[in-house]
Short mmCIF file of C-alpha atoms in Angstrom, two decimals:
data_model
loop_
_atom_site.label_atom_id
_atom_site.label_comp_id
_atom_site.label_asym_id
_atom_site.label_seq_id
_atom_site.Cartn_x
_atom_site.Cartn_y
_atom_site.Cartn_z
CA UNK A 77 -23.63 15.33 65.13
CA UNK A 78 -26.98 17.72 65.72
CA UNK A 79 -28.47 18.43 69.27
CA UNK A 80 -31.55 20.53 69.91
CA UNK A 81 -31.14 23.49 72.21
CA UNK A 82 -34.15 25.23 73.22
CA UNK A 83 -35.69 27.46 71.06
CA UNK A 84 -33.50 27.07 68.42
CA UNK A 85 -31.83 23.74 66.45
CA UNK A 86 -27.96 23.97 66.17
CA UNK A 87 -26.97 22.22 63.58
CA UNK A 88 -23.22 21.08 63.50
CA UNK A 89 -21.44 20.44 60.01
CA UNK A 90 -18.31 21.20 61.69
CA UNK A 91 -18.45 23.70 64.30
CA UNK A 92 -20.88 26.43 65.11
CA UNK A 93 -21.02 29.74 67.13
CA UNK A 94 -24.28 31.65 67.99
CA UNK A 95 -24.37 35.52 67.74
CA UNK A 96 -27.42 37.63 68.19
CA UNK A 97 -27.69 40.17 65.28
CA UNK A 98 -30.85 42.28 64.01
CA UNK A 99 -32.63 40.48 61.44
CA UNK A 100 -31.74 41.05 57.98
CA UNK A 101 -34.76 39.54 56.05
CA UNK A 102 -38.17 39.29 56.99
CA UNK A 103 -40.48 36.29 56.18
CA UNK A 104 -43.50 36.69 53.93
CA UNK A 105 -46.54 36.44 56.11
CA UNK A 106 -48.84 33.35 55.59
CA UNK A 107 -46.71 31.47 53.21
CA UNK A 108 -43.73 28.89 53.20
CA UNK A 109 -40.72 31.25 53.36
CA UNK A 110 -36.85 31.30 54.84
CA UNK A 111 -34.88 34.74 55.79
CA UNK A 112 -31.48 35.39 57.09
CA UNK A 113 -31.34 36.45 60.71
CA UNK A 114 -27.64 36.76 61.18
CA UNK A 115 -24.14 35.34 59.80
CA UNK A 116 -20.98 35.16 61.90
CA UNK A 117 -18.77 36.60 60.65
CA UNK A 118 -20.93 39.04 58.47
CA UNK A 119 -21.26 37.82 55.26
CA UNK A 120 -20.49 41.49 54.03
CA UNK A 121 -17.11 41.24 55.63
CA UNK A 122 -13.98 39.39 54.10
CA UNK A 123 -13.64 35.46 54.93
CA UNK A 124 -10.13 33.40 54.62
CA UNK A 125 -10.29 30.41 52.83
CA UNK A 126 -9.48 28.15 55.73
CA UNK A 127 -12.65 29.02 57.68
CA UNK A 128 -16.41 28.92 57.12
CA UNK A 129 -19.55 30.75 58.40
CA UNK A 130 -22.44 30.61 60.60
CA UNK A 131 -25.86 31.58 59.85
CA UNK A 132 -28.95 31.70 61.86
CA UNK A 133 -32.22 31.52 59.70
CA UNK A 134 -35.76 31.66 60.38
CA UNK A 135 -38.52 29.76 58.63
CA UNK A 136 -42.14 29.23 58.42
CA UNK A 137 -44.09 26.33 56.75
CA UNK A 138 -47.75 27.33 55.66
CA UNK A 139 -49.96 24.29 56.45
CA UNK A 140 -47.57 21.38 56.13
CA UNK A 141 -46.00 19.00 58.43
CA UNK A 142 -42.03 19.77 58.98
CA UNK A 143 -40.65 16.24 58.69
CA UNK A 144 -39.88 16.48 55.00
CA UNK A 145 -38.27 19.86 55.00
CA UNK A 146 -34.61 21.10 55.83
CA UNK A 147 -32.20 23.86 54.59
CA UNK A 148 -29.10 23.91 52.35
CA UNK A 149 -26.56 26.40 51.50
CA UNK A 150 -26.30 26.71 47.72
CA UNK A 151 -23.63 28.25 45.62
CA UNK A 152 -23.77 29.62 42.18
CA UNK A 153 -21.77 27.47 39.75
CA UNK A 154 -20.37 27.94 36.12
CA UNK A 155 -23.16 25.49 34.86
CA UNK A 156 -26.11 27.19 33.89
CA UNK A 157 -29.25 27.08 36.22
CA UNK A 158 -27.32 25.00 38.55
CA UNK A 159 -26.18 25.67 42.08
CA UNK A 160 -23.97 23.46 44.50
CA UNK A 161 -24.58 22.59 48.10
CA UNK A 162 -20.77 22.03 49.17
CA UNK A 163 -21.68 18.23 49.86
CA UNK A 164 -21.17 15.40 47.61
CA UNK A 165 -24.08 14.09 45.77
CA UNK A 166 -26.40 12.01 47.67
CA UNK A 167 -25.40 13.24 50.93
CA UNK A 168 -28.36 15.88 51.42
CA UNK A 169 -29.38 13.58 54.39
CA UNK A 170 -26.51 15.72 56.22
CA UNK A 171 -28.71 18.33 56.86
CA UNK A 172 -31.29 17.67 59.62
CA UNK A 173 -35.29 17.85 59.19
CA UNK A 174 -36.43 20.85 60.48
CA UNK A 175 -38.09 20.02 63.94
CA UNK A 176 -41.47 22.33 63.64
CA UNK A 177 -43.34 24.34 61.13
CA UNK A 178 -41.76 27.61 62.16
CA UNK A 179 -38.57 28.50 64.21
CA UNK A 180 -34.95 29.46 63.70
CA UNK A 181 -31.97 27.25 62.69
CA UNK A 182 -28.40 27.72 63.16
CA UNK A 183 -26.19 26.09 60.30
CA UNK A 184 -22.30 26.17 59.74
CA UNK A 185 -21.20 26.35 56.46
CA UNK A 186 -17.55 25.26 56.00
CA UNK A 187 -15.95 26.68 52.71
CA UNK A 188 -13.17 24.45 52.39
CA UNK A 189 -15.15 21.89 49.61
CA UNK A 190 -16.88 24.90 48.12
CA UNK A 191 -13.46 26.87 47.30
CA UNK A 192 -11.54 23.69 45.96
CA UNK A 193 -14.68 22.93 43.47
CA UNK A 194 -13.89 24.44 39.78
CA UNK A 195 -17.42 24.32 39.41
CA UNK A 196 -18.26 27.25 41.79
CA UNK A 197 -18.50 30.34 40.09
CA UNK A 198 -16.44 33.65 41.20
CA UNK A 199 -17.26 35.82 43.01
CA UNK A 200 -18.68 33.34 45.33
CA UNK A 201 -22.51 33.80 45.95
CA UNK A 202 -24.65 31.93 48.36
CA UNK A 203 -28.26 31.62 49.17
CA UNK A 204 -30.36 29.30 51.50
CA UNK A 205 -33.08 27.07 50.01
CA UNK A 206 -36.08 25.91 52.06
CA UNK A 207 -36.27 22.35 50.51
CA UNK A 208 -38.85 19.61 50.84
CA UNK A 209 -37.98 16.23 49.85
CA UNK A 210 -40.44 14.59 47.51
CA UNK A 211 -38.76 11.20 47.34
CA UNK A 212 -35.40 9.34 48.11
CA UNK A 213 -33.60 10.84 45.21
CA UNK A 214 -35.65 13.98 44.37
CA UNK A 215 -36.34 17.33 46.18
CA UNK A 216 -38.49 20.63 45.63
CA UNK A 217 -37.33 24.05 46.67
CA UNK A 218 -40.30 25.68 48.25
CA UNK A 219 -38.20 29.00 49.56
CA UNK A 220 -34.98 30.97 49.12
CA UNK A 221 -33.18 33.89 50.58
CA UNK A 222 -31.61 36.62 48.84
CA UNK A 223 -28.17 35.96 47.11
CA UNK A 224 -25.21 37.03 49.23
CA UNK A 225 -21.71 37.73 47.59
CA UNK A 226 -18.98 36.38 49.74
CA UNK A 227 -15.48 38.12 49.76
CA UNK A 228 -12.82 35.33 50.33
CA UNK A 229 -9.11 36.54 50.95
CA UNK A 230 -6.34 35.28 48.94
CA UNK A 231 -3.60 33.87 50.82
#
């Protein structure tokens, strides 16, 4: 369930809360890029195992159409060179296409699937990929945010 709320796209994977905070990262001028604006709760705090977090990301697509682009959270795994999005294989369509060449998007990232996965490395580290779908089964990462280490409370 997704709905457009001017001037941002609100993405609901479970629930979402908007919170204005100062920008954490800056976009690189003139090239395709993505940057974290804010997170609720802050990614520097401690999350409980039953919750997730909401991020606001800004993006810019240099000289291209937005209809093949989407943003996904990616968590480090124990498998060399591989990350995981927290959604089952083949369900990347769950992430909506970006509505324009530049803007902001809010995304709720539930932790339940990630915390149950044996392949996700500890401590938990997440980054966000600005991804272009190149075919029905392949995609290309065009830009990433920096990596954020999550603190998750043990019950």
